[in-house]
PDB file of C-alpha atoms in Angstrom:
ATOM      1  CA  MET A   7      84.744 104.428  76.614  1.00 90.00           C
ATOM      2  CA  GLN A   8      88.246 103.208  75.860  1.00 90.00           C
ATOM      3  CA  PHE A   9      87.223 101.884  72.433  1.00 90.00           C
ATOM      4  CA  ALA A  10      85.875 105.356  71.602  1.00 91.00           C
ATOM      5  CA  ASN A  11      89.434 106.684  71.944  1.00 87.00           C
ATOM      6  CA  GLN A  12      90.381 104.605  68.894  1.00 89.00           C
ATOM      7  CA  LEU A  13      87.831 106.411  66.727  1.00 92.00           C
ATOM      8  CA  PRO A  14      88.032 109.874  65.178  1.00 92.00           C
ATOM      9  CA  THR A  15      86.149 112.758  66.768  1.00 93.00           C
ATOM     10  CA  LEU A  16      83.874 115.035  64.783  1.00 93.00           C
ATOM     11  CA  GLY A  17      82.398 118.188  66.202  1.00 94.00           C
ATOM     12  CA  LEU A  18      80.838 121.534  65.394  1.00 91.00           C
ATOM     13  CA  SER A  19      82.158 124.555  67.259  1.00 86.00           C
ATOM     14  CA  GLY A  20      80.612 127.717  65.865  1.00 88.00           C
ATOM     15  CA  GLN A  21      81.676 131.202  66.856  1.00 89.00           C
ATOM     16  CA  ILE A  22      80.096 134.628  66.418  1.00 91.00           C
ATOM     17  CA  TYR A  23      82.228 137.467  67.746  1.00 89.00           C
ATOM     18  CA  ARG A  24      82.891 141.181  67.311  1.00 89.00           C
ATOM     19  CA  ASP A  25      86.367 141.932  65.996  1.00 84.00           C
ATOM     20  CA  MET A  26      87.645 145.421  66.873  1.00 85.00           C
ATOM     21  CA  ARG A  27      91.076 146.383  65.531  1.00 80.00           C
ATOM     22  CA  SER A  28      93.086 149.545  66.147  1.00 80.00           C
ATOM     23  CA  SER A  29      94.971 151.585  63.548  1.00 75.00           C
ATOM     24  CA  MET A  30      98.299 150.238  64.779  1.00 75.00           C
ATOM     25  CA  GLN A  31      98.188 147.466  62.143  1.00 74.00           C
ATOM     26  CA  GLN A  32     100.526 148.285  59.274  1.00 76.00           C
ATOM     27  CA  PHE A  33     101.781 146.370  56.243  1.00 80.00           C
ATOM     28  CA  GLY A  34     104.826 148.210  54.909  1.00 81.00           C
ATOM     29  CA  SER A  35     103.730 151.714  53.964  1.00 81.00           C
ATOM     30  CA  LEU A  36     100.072 150.686  54.135  1.00 83.00           C
ATOM     31  CA  GLN A  37      98.403 151.449  57.468  1.00 82.00           C
ATOM     32  CA  ILE A  38      95.044 149.877  58.290  1.00 83.00           C
ATOM     33  CA  PRO A  39      92.683 152.340  59.971  1.00 84.00           C
ATOM     34  CA  SER A  40      90.671 151.379  63.036  1.00 86.00           C
ATOM     35  CA  PHE A  41      87.661 149.210  62.273  1.00 84.00           C
ATOM     36  CA  ALA A  42      85.108 146.900  63.880  1.00 87.00           C
ATOM     37  CA  GLN A  43      83.242 144.017  62.304  1.00 88.00           C
ATOM     38  CA  TYR A  44      81.454 140.779  63.127  1.00 89.00           C
ATOM     39  CA  ASN A  45      82.937 137.391  62.295  1.00 90.00           C
ATOM     40  CA  TYR A  46      80.743 134.345  61.662  1.00 91.00           C
ATOM     41  CA  TYR A  47      82.718 131.137  62.000  1.00 91.00           C
ATOM     42  CA  LEU A  48      81.014 127.726  61.605  1.00 91.00           C
ATOM     43  CA  PRO A  49      83.564 124.903  61.182  1.00 93.00           C
ATOM     44  CA  ILE A  50      83.152 121.143  61.437  1.00 94.00           C
ATOM     45  CA  THR A  51      86.370 119.803  62.960  1.00 94.00           C
ATOM     46  CA  LEU A  52      87.797 116.290  62.590  1.00 94.00           C
ATOM     47  CA  ASN A  53      90.583 114.937  64.803  1.00 94.00           C
ATOM     48  CA  TYR A  54      92.087 111.478  64.699  1.00 94.00           C
ATOM     49  CA  GLU A  55      95.213 110.105  66.292  1.00 92.00           C
ATOM     50  CA  ALA A  56      96.684 107.688  63.778  1.00 92.00           C
ATOM     51  CA  ASP A  57      97.320 104.574  65.850  1.00 91.00           C
ATOM     52  CA  ILE A  58     100.486 103.662  63.957  1.00 92.00           C
ATOM     53  CA  TRP A  59     102.135 101.979  66.940  1.00 93.00           C
ATOM     54  CA  GLY A  60      98.932 100.336  68.215  1.00 92.00           C
ATOM     55  CA  THR A  61      99.003 102.285  71.484  1.00 93.00           C
ATOM     56  CA  ASN A  62      95.266 102.935  71.700  1.00 93.00           C
ATOM     57  CA  ARG A  63      94.526  99.349  70.710  1.00 94.00           C
ATOM     58  CA  LEU A  64      96.731  98.100  73.556  1.00 95.00           C
ATOM     59  CA  LYS A  65      94.925 100.411  75.976  1.00 95.00           C
ATOM     60  CA  THR A  66      91.612  98.890  74.861  1.00 95.00           C
ATOM     61  CA  LYS A  67      92.988  95.375  75.423  1.00 95.00           C
ATOM     62  CA  SER A  68      94.138  96.431  78.887  1.00 96.00           C
ATOM     63  CA  VAL A  69      90.661  97.683  79.784  1.00 95.00           C
ATOM     64  CA  LYS A  70      89.137  94.420  78.503  1.00 96.00           C
ATOM     65  CA  GLN A  71      91.356  92.511  80.925  1.00 96.00           C
ATOM     66  CA  ARG A  72      90.163  94.788  83.718  1.00 95.00           C
ATOM     67  CA  LEU A  73      86.623  93.841  82.780  1.00 96.00           C
ATOM     68  CA  GLU A  74      87.603  90.167  82.932  1.00 96.00           C
ATOM     69  CA  ILE A  75      89.069  90.713  86.414  1.00 96.00           C
ATOM     70  CA  ILE A  76      85.794  92.263  87.576  1.00 96.00           C
ATOM     71  CA  LYS A  77      83.798  89.357  86.112  1.00 96.00           C
ATOM     72  CA  GLN A  78      85.956  86.825  87.936  1.00 95.00           C
ATOM     73  CA  ALA A  79      85.672  88.841  91.155  1.00 94.00           C
ATOM     74  CA  GLU A  80      81.886  88.666  90.786  1.00 96.00           C
ATOM     75  CA  ARG A  81      82.121  84.909  90.197  1.00 94.00           C
ATOM     76  CA  ALA A  82      84.361  84.495  93.253  1.00 92.00           C
ATOM     77  CA  THR A  83      81.886  86.448  95.371  1.00 93.00           C
ATOM     78  CA  TYR A  84      79.018  84.257  94.175  1.00 93.00           C
ATOM     79  CA  ILE A  85      80.954  81.073  94.982  1.00 92.00           C
ATOM     80  CA  SER A  86      81.916  82.429  98.398  1.00 91.00           C
ATOM     81  CA  LEU A  87      78.340  83.420  99.241  1.00 91.00           C
ATOM     82  CA  THR A  88      77.002  80.065  98.037  1.00 92.00           C
ATOM     83  CA  SER A  89      79.513  78.012 100.017  1.00 92.00           C
ATOM     84  CA  ASP A  90      79.113  80.148 103.156  1.00 92.00           C
ATOM     85  CA  PHE A  91      75.335  79.881 102.892  1.00 92.00           C
ATOM     86  CA  ALA A  92      75.498  76.082 102.539  1.00 92.00           C
ATOM     87  CA  ALA A  93      77.944  75.775 105.450  1.00 93.00           C
ATOM     88  CA  ASP A  94      75.839  77.978 107.739  1.00 94.00           C
ATOM     89  CA  TYR A  95      72.675  76.103 106.755  1.00 93.00           C
ATOM     90  CA  PHE A  96      74.267  72.747 107.611  1.00 93.00           C
ATOM     91  CA  ASN A  97      75.734  74.104 110.864  1.00 94.00           C
ATOM     92  CA  LEU A  98      72.307  75.455 111.837  1.00 94.00           C
ATOM     93  CA  ILE A  99      70.782  71.997 111.394  1.00 94.00           C
ATOM     94  CA  ARG A 100      73.675  70.524 113.358  1.00 93.00           C
ATOM     95  CA  ALA A 101      73.147  73.070 116.141  1.00 94.00           C
ATOM     96  CA  ASP A 102      69.497  71.985 116.374  1.00 93.00           C
ATOM     97  CA  GLU A 103      70.629  68.391 116.748  1.00 94.00           C
ATOM     98  CA  PHE A 104      73.234  69.315 119.365  1.00 94.00           C
ATOM     99  CA  LEU A 105      70.569  71.161 121.352  1.00 94.00           C
ATOM    100  CA  ALA A 106      68.175  68.226 121.209  1.00 94.00           C
ATOM    101  CA  ILE A 107      70.892  65.810 122.366  1.00 94.00           C
ATOM    102  CA  GLN A 108      72.071  68.202 125.061  1.00 95.00           C
ATOM    103  CA  GLU A 109      68.540  68.610 126.398  1.00 95.00           C
ATOM    104  CA  GLU A 110      68.266  64.816 126.689  1.00 95.00           C
ATOM    105  CA  LEU A 111      71.616  64.691 128.496  1.00 95.00           C
ATOM    106  CA  ILE A 112      70.498  67.384 130.916  1.00 95.00           C
ATOM    107  CA  LYS A 113      67.240  65.589 131.575  1.00 95.00           C
ATOM    108  CA  THR A 114      69.116  62.334 132.262  1.00 95.00           C
ATOM    109  CA  GLN A 115      71.670  64.100 134.452  1.00 94.00           C
ATOM    110  CA  GLU A 116      68.909  65.737 136.493  1.00 94.00           C
ATOM    111  CA  GLU A 117      67.481  62.268 137.196  1.00 94.00           C
ATOM    112  CA  ILE A 118      70.952  61.060 138.194  1.00 94.00           C
ATOM    113  CA  VAL A 119      71.352  63.981 140.600  1.00 93.00           C
ATOM    114  CA  GLU A 120      68.018  63.182 142.271  1.00 93.00           C
ATOM    115  CA  LYS A 121      68.941  59.525 142.682  1.00 93.00           C
ATOM    116  CA  VAL A 122      72.363  60.410 144.119  1.00 93.00           C
ATOM    117  CA  LYS A 123      70.653  62.740 146.580  1.00 92.00           C
ATOM    118  CA  ASP A 124      68.402  59.852 147.619  1.00 91.00           C
ATOM    119  CA  LYS A 125      71.500  57.684 148.117  1.00 90.00           C
ATOM    120  CA  TYR A 126      73.065  60.429 150.217  1.00 88.00           C
ATOM    121  CA  ASN A 127      69.936  60.811 152.340  1.00 90.00           C
ATOM    122  CA  ILE A 128      69.962  57.108 153.235  1.00 89.00           C
ATOM    123  CA  GLY A 129      73.726  57.133 153.808  1.00 86.00           C
ATOM    124  CA  LEU A 130      74.888  55.129 150.774  1.00 87.00           C
ATOM    125  CA  CYS A 131      77.268  57.875 149.485  1.00 86.00           C
ATOM    126  CA  ASP A 132      79.049  60.961 150.711  1.00 88.00           C
ATOM    127  CA  VAL A 133      78.378  64.598 149.860  1.00 90.00           C
ATOM    128  CA  ASN A 134      81.285  64.755 147.397  1.00 91.00           C
ATOM    129  CA  GLU A 135      79.499  62.394 145.015  1.00 92.00           C
ATOM    130  CA  VAL A 136      76.414  64.639 145.127  1.00 92.00           C
ATOM    131  CA  LEU A 137      78.510  67.734 144.434  1.00 94.00           C
ATOM    132  CA  ALA A 138      80.301  66.020 141.525  1.00 93.00           C
ATOM    133  CA  GLU A 139      77.016  65.130 139.822  1.00 92.00           C
ATOM    134  CA  GLN A 140      75.654  68.630 140.392  1.00 94.00           C
ATOM    135  CA  ARG A 141      78.835  70.153 138.926  1.00 95.00           C
ATOM    136  CA  LEU A 142      78.462  67.911 135.863  1.00 94.00           C
ATOM    137  CA  LEU A 143      74.849  69.081 135.496  1.00 94.00           C
ATOM    138  CA  THR A 144      76.012  72.718 135.648  1.00 95.00           C
ATOM    139  CA  LEU A 145      78.607  72.088 132.907  1.00 95.00           C
ATOM    140  CA  MET A 146      75.935  70.489 130.730  1.00 95.00           C
ATOM    141  CA  LYS A 147      73.671  73.510 131.138  1.00 95.00           C
ATOM    142  CA  GLU A 148      76.555  75.854 130.231  1.00 96.00           C
ATOM    143  CA  GLU A 149      77.207  73.829 127.098  1.00 95.00           C
ATOM    144  CA  HIS A 150      73.493  73.984 126.331  1.00 95.00           C
ATOM    145  CA  ASN A 151      73.647  77.779 126.522  1.00 95.00           C
ATOM    146  CA  ARG A 152      76.624  77.789 124.132  1.00 95.00           C
ATOM    147  CA  HIS A 153      74.642  75.733 121.631  1.00 94.00           C
ATOM    148  CA  ILE A 154      71.744  78.201 121.920  1.00 95.00           C
ATOM    149  CA  LYS A 155      74.122  81.110 121.273  1.00 96.00           C
ATOM    150  CA  THR A 156      75.592  79.312 118.231  1.00 94.00           C
ATOM    151  CA  ARG A 157      72.123  78.583 116.870  1.00 93.00           C
ATOM    152  CA  ASP A 158      70.991  82.188 117.334  1.00 93.00           C
ATOM    153  CA  THR A 159      74.148  83.516 115.626  1.00 93.00           C
ATOM    154  CA  LEU A 160      73.662  81.174 112.670  1.00 93.00           C
ATOM    155  CA  THR A 161      69.997  82.133 112.465  1.00 92.00           C
ATOM    156  CA  ASP A 162      70.873  85.832 112.324  1.00 91.00           C
ATOM    157  CA  THR A 163      73.490  85.123 109.636  1.00 91.00           C
ATOM    158  CA  MET A 164      70.965  83.186 107.551  1.00 91.00           C
ATOM    159  CA  LYS A 165      68.516  86.078 107.861  1.00 90.00           C
ATOM    160  CA  VAL A 166      71.176  88.374 106.412  1.00 89.00           C
ATOM    161  CA  TYR A 167      71.657  86.026 103.442  1.00 88.00           C
ATOM    162  CA  LEU A 168      67.901  85.760 102.905  1.00 87.00           C
ATOM    163  CA  ALA A 169      67.222  89.453 103.613  1.00 86.00           C
ATOM    164  CA  ALA A 170      64.662  88.372 106.206  1.00 79.00           C
ATOM    165  CA  SER A 171      64.320  90.723 109.176  1.00 74.00           C
ATOM    166  CA  SER A 172      62.040  88.504 111.262  1.00 75.00           C
ATOM    167  CA  GLY A 173      60.662  85.007 111.558  1.00 77.00           C
ATOM    168  CA  ASP A 174      62.374  81.658 111.901  1.00 82.00           C
ATOM    169  CA  ILE A 175      64.520  80.006 109.255  1.00 85.00           C
ATOM    170  CA  SER A 176      62.772  76.971 107.804  1.00 87.00           C
ATOM    171  CA  ARG A 177      65.199  74.061 107.619  1.00 88.00           C
ATOM    172  CA  ASN A 178      65.484  70.338 107.259  1.00 88.00           C
ATOM    173  CA  LYS A 179      66.019  67.860 110.079  1.00 89.00           C
ATOM    174  CA  TYR A 180      69.392  66.334 110.772  1.00 89.00           C
ATOM    175  CA  GLU A 181      68.258  62.768 110.148  1.00 87.00           C
ATOM    176  CA  ASN A 182      66.921  63.735 106.714  1.00 88.00           C
ATOM    177  CA  LEU A 183      70.250  65.080 105.446  1.00 85.00           C
ATOM    178  CA  THR A 184      71.854  63.194 102.570  1.00 83.00           C
ATOM    179  CA  VAL A 185      75.517  62.422 103.057  1.00 79.00           C
ATOM    180  CA  LEU A 186      77.679  63.004  99.987  1.00 81.00           C
ATOM    181  CA  LYS A 187      78.805  59.824  98.256  1.00 84.00           C
ATOM    182  CA  ASP A 188      81.394  58.945  95.611  1.00 85.00           C
ATOM    183  CA  ILE A 189      83.770  61.697  96.738  1.00 85.00           C
ATOM    184  CA  PRO A 190      86.919  61.442  94.568  1.00 85.00           C
ATOM    185  CA  LEU A 191      90.030  60.127  96.278  1.00 86.00           C
ATOM    186  CA  GLU A 192      92.252  62.473  94.268  1.00 86.00           C
ATOM    187  CA  TYR A 193      91.999  65.664  92.221  1.00 83.00           C
ATOM    188  CA  SER A 194      93.961  66.912  89.252  1.00 85.00           C
ATOM    189  CA  THR A 195      95.739  70.217  89.814  1.00 81.00           C
ATOM    190  CA  GLU A 196      94.373  71.322  86.430  1.00 85.00           C
ATOM    191  CA  ILE A 197      91.110  72.234  88.163  1.00 87.00           C
ATOM    192  CA  ILE A 198      92.990  75.239  89.595  1.00 89.00           C
ATOM    193  CA  GLU A 199      92.754  76.808  86.138  1.00 90.00           C
ATOM    194  CA  ASN A 200      88.998  77.198  86.638  1.00 91.00           C
ATOM    195  CA  ARG A 201      89.294  79.015  89.964  1.00 92.00           C
ATOM    196  CA  PRO A 202      88.215  82.679  89.845  1.00 94.00           C
ATOM    197  CA  ASP A 203      91.318  83.871  91.705  1.00 93.00           C
ATOM    198  CA  TYR A 204      93.555  82.071  89.192  1.00 94.00           C
ATOM    199  CA  LEU A 205      91.698  83.601  86.263  1.00 95.00           C
ATOM    200  CA  GLN A 206      91.854  87.023  87.944  1.00 95.00           C
ATOM    201  CA  GLU A 207      95.621  86.840  88.310  1.00 95.00           C
ATOM    202  CA  GLU A 208      95.990  85.573  84.762  1.00 95.00           C
ATOM    203  CA  ALA A 209      93.944  88.490  83.425  1.00 96.00           C
ATOM    204  CA  ASN A 210      95.932  90.885  85.615  1.00 96.00           C
ATOM    205  CA  ILE A 211      99.228  89.698  84.109  1.00 96.00           C
ATOM    206  CA  LYS A 212      97.852  90.234  80.609  1.00 96.00           C
ATOM    207  CA  ARG A 213      96.548  93.688  81.590  1.00 96.00           C
ATOM    208  CA  ILE A 214      99.867  94.847  83.009  1.00 96.00           C
ATOM    209  CA  GLY A 215     101.670  93.349  80.019  1.00 96.00           C
ATOM    210  CA  PHE A 216      99.607  95.600  77.767  1.00 96.00           C
ATOM    211  CA  ASP A 217     100.324  98.564  80.061  1.00 96.00           C
ATOM    212  CA  VAL A 218     104.068  97.900  79.803  1.00 96.00           C
ATOM    213  CA  SER A 219     103.813  97.904  75.998  1.00 96.00           C
ATOM    214  CA  VAL A 220     101.849 101.165  76.119  1.00 95.00           C
ATOM    215  CA  ALA A 221     104.517 102.737  78.359  1.00 95.00           C
ATOM    216  CA  LYS A 222     107.205 101.754  75.815  1.00 95.00           C
ATOM    217  CA  ARG A 223     105.253 103.276  72.936  1.00 94.00           C
ATOM    218  CA  GLU A 224     104.935 106.574  74.800  1.00 92.00           C
ATOM    219  CA  PHE A 225     108.527 107.299  73.692  1.00 94.00           C
ATOM    220  CA  LEU A 226     107.473 107.213  70.029  1.00 94.00           C
ATOM    221  CA  PRO A 227     106.056 110.202  68.111  1.00 94.00           C
ATOM    222  CA  LYS A 228     102.319 110.704  67.702  1.00 93.00           C
ATOM    223  CA  PHE A 229     100.572 111.703  64.497  1.00 94.00           C
ATOM    224  CA  ILE A 230      97.314 113.647  64.673  1.00 94.00           C
ATOM    225  CA  ILE A 231      95.252 113.879  61.495  1.00 95.00           C
ATOM    226  CA  PHE A 232      93.075 116.988  61.565  1.00 93.00           C
ATOM    227  CA  GLY A 233      90.753 118.749  59.217  1.00 95.00           C
ATOM    228  CA  GLN A 234      88.164 121.503  59.116  1.00 93.00           C
ATOM    229  CA  ILE A 235      85.374 122.281  56.725  1.00 94.00           C
ATOM    230  CA  GLY A 236      82.788 125.011  57.138  1.00 93.00           C
ATOM    231  CA  LEU A 237      81.918 128.639  56.651  1.00 92.00           C
ATOM    232  CA  ASN A 238      83.734 131.825  57.578  1.00 91.00           C
ATOM    233  CA  ALA A 239      82.294 135.268  56.751  1.00 91.00           C
ATOM    234  CA  TYR A 240      82.292 138.833  58.028  1.00 87.00           C
ATOM    235  CA  HIS A 241      78.727 139.517  56.965  1.00 86.00           C
ATOM    236  CA  LEU A 242      75.726 137.372  57.693  1.00 84.00           C
ATOM    237  CA  ASP A 243      74.277 137.795  54.193  1.00 85.00           C
ATOM    238  CA  THR A 244      77.456 136.343  52.629  1.00 86.00           C
ATOM    239  CA  LEU A 245      77.777 133.417  55.055  1.00 85.00           C
ATOM    240  CA  PHE A 246      76.544 130.834  52.576  1.00 87.00           C
ATOM    241  CA  ASN A 247      78.363 132.207  49.521  1.00 88.00           C
ATOM    242  CA  SER A 248      81.075 130.143  47.860  1.00 86.00           C
ATOM    243  CA  ALA A 249      83.693 132.671  48.917  1.00 86.00           C
ATOM    244  CA  SER A 250      82.865 131.992  52.562  1.00 89.00           C
ATOM    245  CA  GLN A 251      83.548 128.281  52.281  1.00 91.00           C
ATOM    246  CA  MET A 252      86.683 127.067  54.014  1.00 91.00           C
ATOM    247  CA  PHE A 253      88.613 123.803  54.176  1.00 93.00           C
ATOM    248  CA  SER A 254      91.865 122.802  55.806  1.00 93.00           C
ATOM    249  CA  ALA A 255      93.546 119.463  56.548  1.00 94.00           C
ATOM    250  CA  GLY A 256      96.911 118.202  57.635  1.00 95.00           C
ATOM    251  CA  VAL A 257      98.986 115.903  59.809  1.00 95.00           C
ATOM    252  CA  LEU A 258     100.424 117.108  63.104  1.00 92.00           C
ATOM    253  CA  PRO A 259     103.397 115.042  64.321  1.00 93.00           C
ATOM    254  CA  SER A 260     104.389 115.496  67.957  1.00 92.00           C
ATOM    255  CA  LEU A 261     107.264 114.134  70.012  1.00 92.00           C
ATOM    256  CA  ASP A 262     108.153 115.000  73.589  1.00 90.00           C
ATOM    257  CA  LEU A 263     111.831 115.943  73.690  1.00 89.00           C
ATOM    258  CA  PHE A 264     111.842 116.372  77.467  1.00 88.00           C
ATOM    259  CA  ALA A 265     109.211 115.308  80.013  1.00 86.00           C
ATOM    260  CA  GLY A 266     111.185 115.446  83.256  1.00 90.00           C
ATOM    261  CA  GLY A 267     111.744 111.681  83.329  1.00 92.00           C
ATOM    262  CA  ARG A 268     108.028 110.968  83.638  1.00 93.00           C
ATOM    263  CA  LYS A 269     107.930 108.429  80.814  1.00 93.00           C
ATOM    264  CA  VAL A 270     110.999 106.563  82.082  1.00 95.00           C
ATOM    265  CA  ALA A 271     109.534 106.417  85.579  1.00 96.00           C
ATOM    266  CA  LEU A 272     106.199 105.196  84.199  1.00 94.00           C
ATOM    267  CA  LEU A 273     107.902 102.394  82.265  1.00 95.00           C
ATOM    268  CA  LYS A 274     109.827 101.280  85.372  1.00 96.00           C
ATOM    269  CA  PHE A 275     106.644 101.432  87.409  1.00 96.00           C
ATOM    270  CA  ARG A 276     104.787  99.219  84.918  1.00 95.00           C
ATOM    271  CA  LYS A 277     107.641  96.701  84.920  1.00 96.00           C
ATOM    272  CA  PHE A 278     107.587  96.534  88.722  1.00 97.00           C
ATOM    273  CA  GLU A 279     103.821  96.005  88.570  1.00 95.00           C
ATOM    274  CA  TYR A 280     104.352  93.166  86.102  1.00 96.00           C
ATOM    275  CA  GLU A 281     106.906  91.494  88.381  1.00 96.00           C
ATOM    276  CA  GLU A 282     104.543  91.866  91.323  1.00 96.00           C
ATOM    277  CA  ALA A 283     101.710  90.337  89.284  1.00 95.00           C
ATOM    278  CA  LEU A 284     103.881  87.347  88.354  1.00 95.00           C
ATOM    279  CA  ASN A 285     104.697  86.688  92.020  1.00 96.00           C
ATOM    280  CA  SER A 286     101.037  87.017  92.961  1.00 95.00           C
ATOM    281  CA  TYR A 287     100.174  84.612  90.145  1.00 95.00           C
ATOM    282  CA  GLN A 288     102.619  82.000  91.498  1.00 95.00           C
ATOM    283  CA  LYS A 289     101.261  82.498  95.016  1.00 95.00           C
ATOM    284  CA  THR A 290      97.684  81.941  93.783  1.00 93.00           C
ATOM    285  CA  ILE A 291      98.718  78.652  92.147  1.00 91.00           C
ATOM    286  CA  LEU A 292     100.341  77.437  95.375  1.00 92.00           C
ATOM    287  CA  GLU A 293      97.330  78.451  97.462  1.00 90.00           C
ATOM    288  CA  GLY A 294      95.026  76.698  94.993  1.00 89.00           C
ATOM    289  CA  ILE A 295      97.044  73.466  95.248  1.00 87.00           C
ATOM    290  CA  LYS A 296      97.065  73.732  99.043  1.00 88.00           C
ATOM    291  CA  GLU A 297      93.308  74.216  99.253  1.00 83.00           C
TER     292      GLU A 297
END
């Protein structure tokens, strides 16, 4: 759409209307009597803003940088979804393992409680030891319930990712997971330049830079090239005669002498946006190094 603004426009705007004039028209001593007639007007109109200062071209470059920002936002979303999916998948497997271990602990603790009760019944321990083991069993069961809640939450999250409304999530077993090897001991900060947020901020600086240049060029005059070619007749039977042919062309320069300070305010606004973008760019670099 923005690139289309760099091109000339060509259109046909025909008119057929009834022209009724009164006798008040007068040219010197000659007075035109009242009359009525049809007018057939069929022009092809051309308009083109001569982009002498490159304003429209800069606007197109600005829109291209907006497109780049959107592409990087899409890439960032994909990376975020992928990493979150992988993390939730691993945590779901880990929750299964925690539940299995916790169930074994509970089973063992239940046996311990029974044996302590037997000791208490034959007088080899006091009631406090029985209560302590029972309290430990209760804590283990509470932790077991927390693991179940975590597993169910992760399962529901995975269903959202997979767009699955029902059924269980098929997954690997904990002992079959492959641990990552050969993890680098150090990273070069140059990898930040491939991060989507870095590329977004970089494109945003370029975009606002173009907008600042456009705001400066708004103070310069504009030149509109226009032309018309077509037919203009008062009678339908003479519409296609040579006398009815019309042609006009010219250049229309325009310059705003006063705009209420709008252009000055717009230029200041763009400069503030550029300064804000630079600060955001520096912040993104620092956050990238930190992460």
